[in-house]
Amino acid sequence: MNKITYNKQYIDNKDVKIVVEALKSKHITSGSYVYSFEKKICKYLKVKHAISCVNGTAGLDLAFRGINLLPRDNVIMPVVNFIASYSMAKKIGANIFLADVDAETGQMTPDTLIDCINKNKIKKIKAVVTMYLGGYAENVINFYKLKKKYKFFLIEDACHAFGAKYQYNSKKVMVGSCKHSDISVFSFHPVKTITTAEGGIITTDDKLIASKIKLMKSHNIIRSKKYWDYDIKKISANYRLSDLNCALGISQLQKINMFLQNRKKAYLRY
């Protein structure tokens, strides 16, 4: 019996060739392929900052730390979600509240978010995490209005939604452009739109958040002009994505339109 997977990677000779080229390059980590991939993501999504990392889960951890999430801070996220955002917020010690989802889309709505706030009598919200189940971005503008009203950070768990767009003022806006959010997080696992084998990226238009995340993804090391002279003010870890992964991402990004068209065909068939 043949197994039908809900998705898997598509790798061609161009992908193989660029990864081999990266493998033969002078630096196979923190090198030119990482820089190039991040720049290409910025251009594609029309966002100011893109920081690569080892996977989407790490991206969510870095996003929470980028907004300085602290123990007992209040975070709201949808009850239907992958475990990653819950686990990363829980690891920090945040208070997590789960908002109900729409029966048809499986996504949190502005109404269920407000209902969660009222039922739990939440007075101060540090962050709300939206999650675009199936890659379809719903209620982006209305969540942004609530962000302004309640003054919380809005983080998009966009791991399903790389390449997706939403409508705003008769224009199409890329998910990940952060025009109506503080941070977006993507996964490049093999089942996602494009793959880097494992990998993820965090996007933001906020320079301060971006600078924090860039430090935290590499042990939070603050270097002086002398490379061996550095300081560490906060504990972090190594979340760097290698040049090999980023080289694959560069090649995959060139096929993004084909991948999106194939996904649309599958969607229309269903």
mmCIF file of C-alpha atoms in Angstrom:
data_model
loop_
_atom_site.group_PDB
_atom_site.id
_atom_site.type_symbol
_atom_site.label_atom_id
_atom_site.label_comp_id
_atom_site.label_asym_id
_atom_site.label_seq_id
_atom_site.Cartn_x
_atom_site.Cartn_y
_atom_site.Cartn_z
ATOM 1 C CA MET A 1 0.000 0.000 0.000
ATOM 2 C CA ASN A 2 1.363 3.427 -0.953
ATOM 3 C CA LYS A 3 1.513 6.022 1.780
ATOM 4 C CA ILE A 4 0.308 9.511 0.915
ATOM 5 C CA THR A 5 2.220 12.109 2.908
ATOM 6 C CA TYR A 6 0.643 15.519 3.415
ATOM 7 C CA ASN A 7 3.817 17.047 2.024
ATOM 8 C CA LYS A 8 7.514 16.417 1.444
ATOM 9 C CA GLN A 9 10.493 18.281 0.064
ATOM 10 C CA TYR A 10 11.211 18.874 -3.610
ATOM 11 C CA ILE A 11 14.945 18.878 -4.330
ATOM 12 C CA ASP A 12 16.412 19.293 -7.820
ATOM 13 C CA ASN A 13 19.939 19.435 -9.265
ATOM 14 C CA LYS A 14 20.176 23.193 -8.737
ATOM 15 C CA ASP A 15 19.594 22.651 -5.023
ATOM 16 C CA VAL A 16 22.279 19.979 -4.883
ATOM 17 C CA LYS A 17 24.751 22.094 -6.848
ATOM 18 C CA ILE A 18 24.524 25.177 -4.619
ATOM 19 C CA VAL A 19 24.807 23.105 -1.422
ATOM 20 C CA VAL A 20 27.970 21.467 -2.777
ATOM 21 C CA GLU A 21 29.318 24.919 -3.669
ATOM 22 C CA ALA A 22 28.613 26.083 -0.106
ATOM 23 C CA LEU A 23 30.313 22.987 1.281
ATOM 24 C CA LYS A 24 33.454 23.884 -0.689
ATOM 25 C CA SER A 25 33.410 27.545 0.366
ATOM 26 C CA LYS A 26 35.783 29.081 2.891
ATOM 27 C CA HIS A 27 33.168 29.398 5.639
ATOM 28 C CA ILE A 28 30.377 26.866 6.099
ATOM 29 C CA THR A 29 28.849 28.696 9.055
ATOM 30 C CA SER A 30 28.277 32.422 9.626
ATOM 31 C CA GLY A 31 29.451 32.980 6.058
ATOM 32 C CA SER A 32 28.279 34.658 2.877
ATOM 33 C CA TYR A 33 25.410 32.241 2.163
ATOM 34 C CA VAL A 34 23.776 33.100 5.491
ATOM 35 C CA TYR A 35 24.058 36.829 4.770
ATOM 36 C CA SER A 36 22.763 36.378 1.204
ATOM 37 C CA PHE A 37 19.786 34.241 2.275
ATOM 38 C CA GLU A 38 18.703 36.731 4.909
ATOM 39 C CA LYS A 39 18.968 39.615 2.419
ATOM 40 C CA LYS A 40 16.925 37.720 -0.173
ATOM 41 C CA ILE A 41 14.232 36.997 2.415
ATOM 42 C CA CYS A 42 14.102 40.725 3.280
ATOM 43 C CA LYS A 43 13.651 41.591 -0.384
ATOM 44 C CA TYR A 44 11.016 38.909 -0.997
ATOM 45 C CA LEU A 45 8.929 39.784 2.055
ATOM 46 C CA LYS A 46 9.596 43.541 1.866
ATOM 47 C CA VAL A 47 10.743 43.659 5.495
ATOM 48 C CA LYS A 48 13.705 45.457 7.089
ATOM 49 C CA HIS A 49 15.238 42.635 9.130
ATOM 50 C CA ALA A 50 15.422 38.850 8.678
ATOM 51 C CA ILE A 51 17.400 36.669 11.082
ATOM 52 C CA SER A 52 17.927 33.005 10.230
ATOM 53 C CA CYS A 53 17.903 30.310 12.920
ATOM 54 C CA VAL A 54 17.979 26.536 13.292
ATOM 55 C CA ASN A 55 14.188 25.981 13.158
ATOM 56 C CA GLY A 56 10.809 27.610 13.702
ATOM 57 C CA THR A 57 10.726 26.611 17.371
ATOM 58 C CA ALA A 58 14.013 28.428 17.972
ATOM 59 C CA GLY A 59 12.544 31.362 16.071
ATOM 60 C CA LEU A 60 9.622 31.548 18.491
ATOM 61 C CA ASP A 61 11.971 31.343 21.480
ATOM 62 C CA LEU A 62 14.058 34.193 20.050
ATOM 63 C CA ALA A 63 10.902 36.193 19.297
ATOM 64 C CA PHE A 64 9.725 35.902 22.916
ATOM 65 C CA ARG A 65 13.153 36.887 24.194
ATOM 66 C CA GLY A 66 13.322 39.702 21.659
ATOM 67 C CA ILE A 67 10.309 41.350 23.292
ATOM 68 C CA ASN A 68 11.795 40.636 26.732
ATOM 69 C CA LEU A 69 9.104 38.171 27.792
ATOM 70 C CA LEU A 70 9.504 37.519 31.527
ATOM 71 C CA PRO A 71 8.197 34.939 34.009
ATOM 72 C CA ARG A 72 4.515 35.536 34.857
ATOM 73 C CA ASP A 73 3.977 37.801 31.831
ATOM 74 C CA ASN A 74 0.653 37.054 30.146
ATOM 75 C CA VAL A 75 0.627 35.498 26.666
ATOM 76 C CA ILE A 76 -2.437 34.536 24.640
ATOM 77 C CA MET A 77 -2.351 32.031 21.791
ATOM 78 C CA PRO A 78 -4.887 29.838 19.956
ATOM 79 C CA VAL A 79 -5.947 26.523 21.457
ATOM 80 C CA VAL A 80 -5.358 24.803 18.086
ATOM 81 C CA ASN A 81 -1.661 25.200 17.463
ATOM 82 C CA PHE A 82 1.589 23.293 17.225
ATOM 83 C CA ILE A 83 3.268 22.795 20.611
ATOM 84 C CA ALA A 84 6.264 25.047 19.811
ATOM 85 C CA SER A 85 4.878 28.448 20.816
ATOM 86 C CA TYR A 86 3.388 26.999 24.009
ATOM 87 C CA SER A 87 6.615 25.218 24.948
ATOM 88 C CA MET A 88 8.852 28.241 24.363
ATOM 89 C CA ALA A 89 6.620 30.599 26.355
ATOM 90 C CA LYS A 90 6.265 28.003 29.128
ATOM 91 C CA LYS A 91 10.046 27.533 29.261
ATOM 92 C CA ILE A 92 10.400 31.223 30.081
ATOM 93 C CA GLY A 93 7.717 30.916 32.761
ATOM 94 C CA ALA A 94 4.991 33.011 31.158
ATOM 95 C CA ASN A 95 1.311 32.687 32.049
ATOM 96 C CA ILE A 96 -0.316 31.170 28.954
ATOM 97 C CA PHE A 97 -3.984 31.640 28.082
ATOM 98 C CA LEU A 98 -5.565 29.677 25.234
ATOM 99 C CA ALA A 99 -8.179 31.399 23.078
ATOM 100 C CA ASP A 100 -10.832 29.376 21.272
ATOM 101 C CA VAL A 101 -10.789 28.999 17.483
ATOM 102 C CA ASP A 102 -13.310 29.271 14.692
ATOM 103 C CA ALA A 103 -14.949 25.921 13.911
ATOM 104 C CA GLU A 104 -14.304 26.183 10.161
ATOM 105 C CA THR A 105 -10.833 27.762 9.932
ATOM 106 C CA GLY A 106 -9.341 26.356 13.132
ATOM 107 C CA GLN A 107 -7.886 29.810 13.807
ATOM 108 C CA MET A 108 -8.241 32.227 16.699
ATOM 109 C CA THR A 109 -10.437 35.208 15.821
ATOM 110 C CA PRO A 110 -10.590 38.746 17.259
ATOM 111 C CA ASP A 111 -13.840 37.779 19.013
ATOM 112 C CA THR A 112 -12.384 34.660 20.641
ATOM 113 C CA LEU A 113 -9.338 36.681 21.685
ATOM 114 C CA ILE A 114 -11.529 39.310 23.370
ATOM 115 C CA ASP A 115 -13.600 36.529 24.955
ATOM 116 C CA CYS A 116 -10.402 34.987 26.388
ATOM 117 C CA ILE A 117 -9.322 38.359 27.808
ATOM 118 C CA ASN A 118 -12.718 38.966 29.437
ATOM 119 C CA LYS A 119 -13.275 35.440 30.790
ATOM 120 C CA ASN A 120 -9.821 35.331 32.394
ATOM 121 C CA LYS A 121 -9.946 38.977 33.479
ATOM 122 C CA ILE A 122 -6.521 39.645 31.962
ATOM 123 C CA LYS A 123 -5.523 43.212 32.705
ATOM 124 C CA LYS A 124 -2.080 43.338 31.135
ATOM 125 C CA ILE A 125 -1.074 41.343 28.054
ATOM 126 C CA LYS A 126 2.580 41.064 27.047
ATOM 127 C CA ALA A 127 2.062 39.206 23.771
ATOM 128 C CA VAL A 128 -0.513 37.610 21.516
ATOM 129 C CA VAL A 129 0.597 34.846 19.154
ATOM 130 C CA THR A 130 -1.504 34.363 16.031
ATOM 131 C CA MET A 131 -1.148 31.145 14.040
ATOM 132 C CA TYR A 132 -2.082 30.835 10.361
ATOM 133 C CA LEU A 133 -3.287 27.245 10.246
ATOM 134 C CA GLY A 134 -2.889 25.856 6.734
ATOM 135 C CA GLY A 135 -1.047 28.992 5.637
ATOM 136 C CA TYR A 136 -4.129 31.216 5.307
ATOM 137 C CA ALA A 137 -3.731 34.577 7.056
ATOM 138 C CA GLU A 138 -7.052 35.612 8.582
ATOM 139 C CA ASN A 139 -8.072 38.733 10.517
ATOM 140 C CA VAL A 140 -4.600 40.312 10.316
ATOM 141 C CA ILE A 141 -5.841 43.913 10.374
ATOM 142 C CA ASN A 142 -8.341 43.330 13.178
ATOM 143 C CA PHE A 143 -5.687 41.674 15.348
ATOM 144 C CA TYR A 144 -3.469 44.680 14.662
ATOM 145 C CA LYS A 145 -6.256 47.013 15.850
ATOM 146 C CA LEU A 146 -6.524 44.999 19.077
ATOM 147 C CA LYS A 147 -2.741 45.229 19.482
ATOM 148 C CA LYS A 148 -3.082 49.015 19.401
ATOM 149 C CA LYS A 149 -6.000 48.980 21.833
ATOM 150 C CA TYR A 150 -4.524 46.592 24.423
ATOM 151 C CA LYS A 151 -0.879 47.543 23.809
ATOM 152 C CA PHE A 152 0.553 44.032 23.439
ATOM 153 C CA PHE A 153 3.266 42.665 21.174
ATOM 154 C CA LEU A 154 1.816 40.813 18.206
ATOM 155 C CA ILE A 155 3.829 37.778 17.102
ATOM 156 C CA GLU A 156 2.791 35.874 13.971
ATOM 157 C CA ASP A 157 3.473 32.142 14.102
ATOM 158 C CA ALA A 158 3.628 32.083 10.305
ATOM 159 C CA CYS A 159 5.389 28.714 10.040
ATOM 160 C CA HIS A 160 2.628 27.482 7.706
ATOM 161 C CA ALA A 161 2.412 30.710 5.733
ATOM 162 C CA PHE A 162 5.650 31.488 3.909
ATOM 163 C CA GLY A 163 4.660 33.097 0.621
ATOM 164 C CA ALA A 164 1.125 33.918 1.773
ATOM 165 C CA LYS A 165 -0.471 37.337 1.312
ATOM 166 C CA TYR A 166 -3.416 39.202 2.784
ATOM 167 C CA GLN A 167 -5.558 42.098 1.569
ATOM 168 C CA TYR A 168 -5.159 45.627 2.926
ATOM 169 C CA ASN A 169 -6.519 48.781 1.264
ATOM 170 C CA SER A 170 -6.973 46.981 -2.067
ATOM 171 C CA LYS A 171 -3.353 45.818 -1.998
ATOM 172 C CA LYS A 172 -1.736 42.455 -1.353
ATOM 173 C CA VAL A 173 0.631 42.443 1.641
ATOM 174 C CA MET A 174 3.157 39.682 2.321
ATOM 175 C CA VAL A 175 2.857 37.752 5.561
ATOM 176 C CA GLY A 176 6.207 38.418 7.226
ATOM 177 C CA SER A 177 6.451 42.027 6.063
ATOM 178 C CA CYS A 178 5.489 42.979 9.663
ATOM 179 C CA LYS A 179 3.339 45.844 8.427
ATOM 180 C CA HIS A 180 0.707 44.786 10.957
ATOM 181 C CA SER A 181 2.719 42.842 13.528
ATOM 182 C CA ASP A 182 5.884 43.170 15.585
ATOM 183 C CA ILE A 183 7.504 39.854 14.637
ATOM 184 C CA SER A 184 6.841 37.011 12.205
ATOM 185 C CA VAL A 185 8.354 33.543 12.544
ATOM 186 C CA PHE A 186 8.723 31.015 9.720
ATOM 187 C CA SER A 187 9.779 27.379 9.528
ATOM 188 C CA PHE A 188 11.681 25.817 6.619
ATOM 189 C CA HIS A 189 11.092 22.208 7.629
ATOM 190 C CA PRO A 190 10.700 19.860 4.604
ATOM 191 C CA VAL A 191 6.884 20.003 4.790
ATOM 192 C CA LYS A 192 6.811 23.808 4.544
ATOM 193 C CA THR A 193 6.609 25.964 1.391
ATOM 194 C CA ILE A 194 10.388 26.007 0.921
ATOM 195 C CA THR A 195 12.926 24.010 2.868
ATOM 196 C CA THR A 196 16.422 24.429 4.238
ATOM 197 C CA ALA A 197 16.211 20.822 5.575
ATOM 198 C CA GLU A 198 15.788 22.242 9.061
ATOM 199 C CA GLY A 199 15.696 25.960 9.641
ATOM 200 C CA GLY A 200 13.662 29.036 10.323
ATOM 201 C CA ILE A 201 13.686 32.797 10.076
ATOM 202 C CA ILE A 202 12.450 35.695 12.185
ATOM 203 C CA THR A 203 11.373 38.930 10.494
ATOM 204 C CA THR A 204 10.707 42.355 11.985
ATOM 205 C CA ASP A 205 10.779 46.028 11.095
ATOM 206 C CA ASP A 206 11.885 46.903 14.629
ATOM 207 C CA LYS A 207 15.629 47.638 14.721
ATOM 208 C CA LEU A 208 15.955 47.149 18.499
ATOM 209 C CA ILE A 209 14.170 43.783 18.460
ATOM 210 C CA ALA A 210 16.289 42.661 15.504
ATOM 211 C CA SER A 211 19.539 43.620 17.227
ATOM 212 C CA LYS A 212 18.533 41.685 20.365
ATOM 213 C CA ILE A 213 17.649 38.571 18.373
ATOM 214 C CA LYS A 214 20.894 38.705 16.363
ATOM 215 C CA LEU A 215 22.869 38.667 19.601
ATOM 216 C CA MET A 216 20.784 35.971 21.257
ATOM 217 C CA LYS A 217 21.008 33.566 18.340
ATOM 218 C CA SER A 218 24.767 33.354 18.900
ATOM 219 C CA HIS A 219 25.231 33.018 22.690
ATOM 220 C CA ASN A 220 24.413 36.738 23.265
ATOM 221 C CA ILE A 221 28.086 37.532 22.758
ATOM 222 C CA ILE A 222 28.878 41.254 22.537
ATOM 223 C CA ARG A 223 32.278 41.670 20.889
ATOM 224 C CA SER A 224 34.672 44.593 20.969
ATOM 225 C CA LYS A 225 37.016 45.524 18.118
ATOM 226 C CA LYS A 226 39.347 42.841 19.442
ATOM 227 C CA TYR A 227 37.638 39.588 18.439
ATOM 228 C CA TRP A 228 38.792 37.727 21.566
ATOM 229 C CA ASP A 229 37.565 40.500 23.879
ATOM 230 C CA TYR A 230 33.822 40.036 24.441
ATOM 231 C CA ASP A 231 31.108 40.201 27.073
ATOM 232 C CA ILE A 232 27.978 38.154 27.785
ATOM 233 C CA LYS A 233 25.280 39.965 29.754
ATOM 234 C CA LYS A 234 22.466 37.436 29.346
ATOM 235 C CA ILE A 235 22.517 33.663 28.996
ATOM 236 C CA SER A 236 21.543 32.403 25.536
ATOM 237 C CA ALA A 237 22.438 29.563 23.160
ATOM 238 C CA ASN A 238 23.604 28.769 19.646
ATOM 239 C CA TYR A 239 20.690 29.030 17.220
ATOM 240 C CA ARG A 240 22.763 29.751 14.096
ATOM 241 C CA LEU A 241 21.774 28.255 10.745
ATOM 242 C CA SER A 242 24.679 26.975 8.648
ATOM 243 C CA ASP A 243 25.710 28.173 5.205
ATOM 244 C CA LEU A 244 24.756 24.766 3.800
ATOM 245 C CA ASN A 245 21.165 25.190 4.951
ATOM 246 C CA CYS A 246 21.057 28.786 3.744
ATOM 247 C CA ALA A 247 22.477 27.814 0.350
ATOM 248 C CA LEU A 248 19.604 25.351 -0.045
ATOM 249 C CA GLY A 249 17.200 28.097 1.027
ATOM 250 C CA ILE A 250 18.550 30.469 -1.643
ATOM 251 C CA SER A 251 17.914 27.865 -4.342
ATOM 252 C CA GLN A 252 14.496 26.927 -2.971
ATOM 253 C CA LEU A 253 13.441 30.579 -2.852
ATOM 254 C CA GLN A 254 13.961 30.784 -6.618
ATOM 255 C CA LYS A 255 11.222 28.119 -6.990
ATOM 256 C CA ILE A 256 8.753 29.717 -4.586
ATOM 257 C CA ASN A 257 6.158 30.555 -7.266
ATOM 258 C CA MET A 258 6.135 26.957 -8.517
ATOM 259 C CA PHE A 259 5.683 25.655 -4.972
ATOM 260 C CA LEU A 260 2.814 28.067 -4.302
ATOM 261 C CA GLN A 261 1.084 27.159 -7.578
ATOM 262 C CA ASN A 262 1.316 23.444 -6.751
ATOM 263 C CA ARG A 263 -0.136 24.041 -3.302
ATOM 264 C CA LYS A 264 -2.991 26.027 -4.813
ATOM 265 C CA LYS A 265 -3.729 23.158 -7.204
ATOM 266 C CA ALA A 266 -3.910 20.756 -4.251
ATOM 267 C CA TYR A 267 -6.149 23.180 -2.365
ATOM 268 C CA LEU A 268 -8.530 23.547 -5.325
ATOM 269 C CA ARG A 269 -8.684 19.772 -5.741
ATOM 270 C CA TYR A 270 -9.683 19.326 -2.120
#
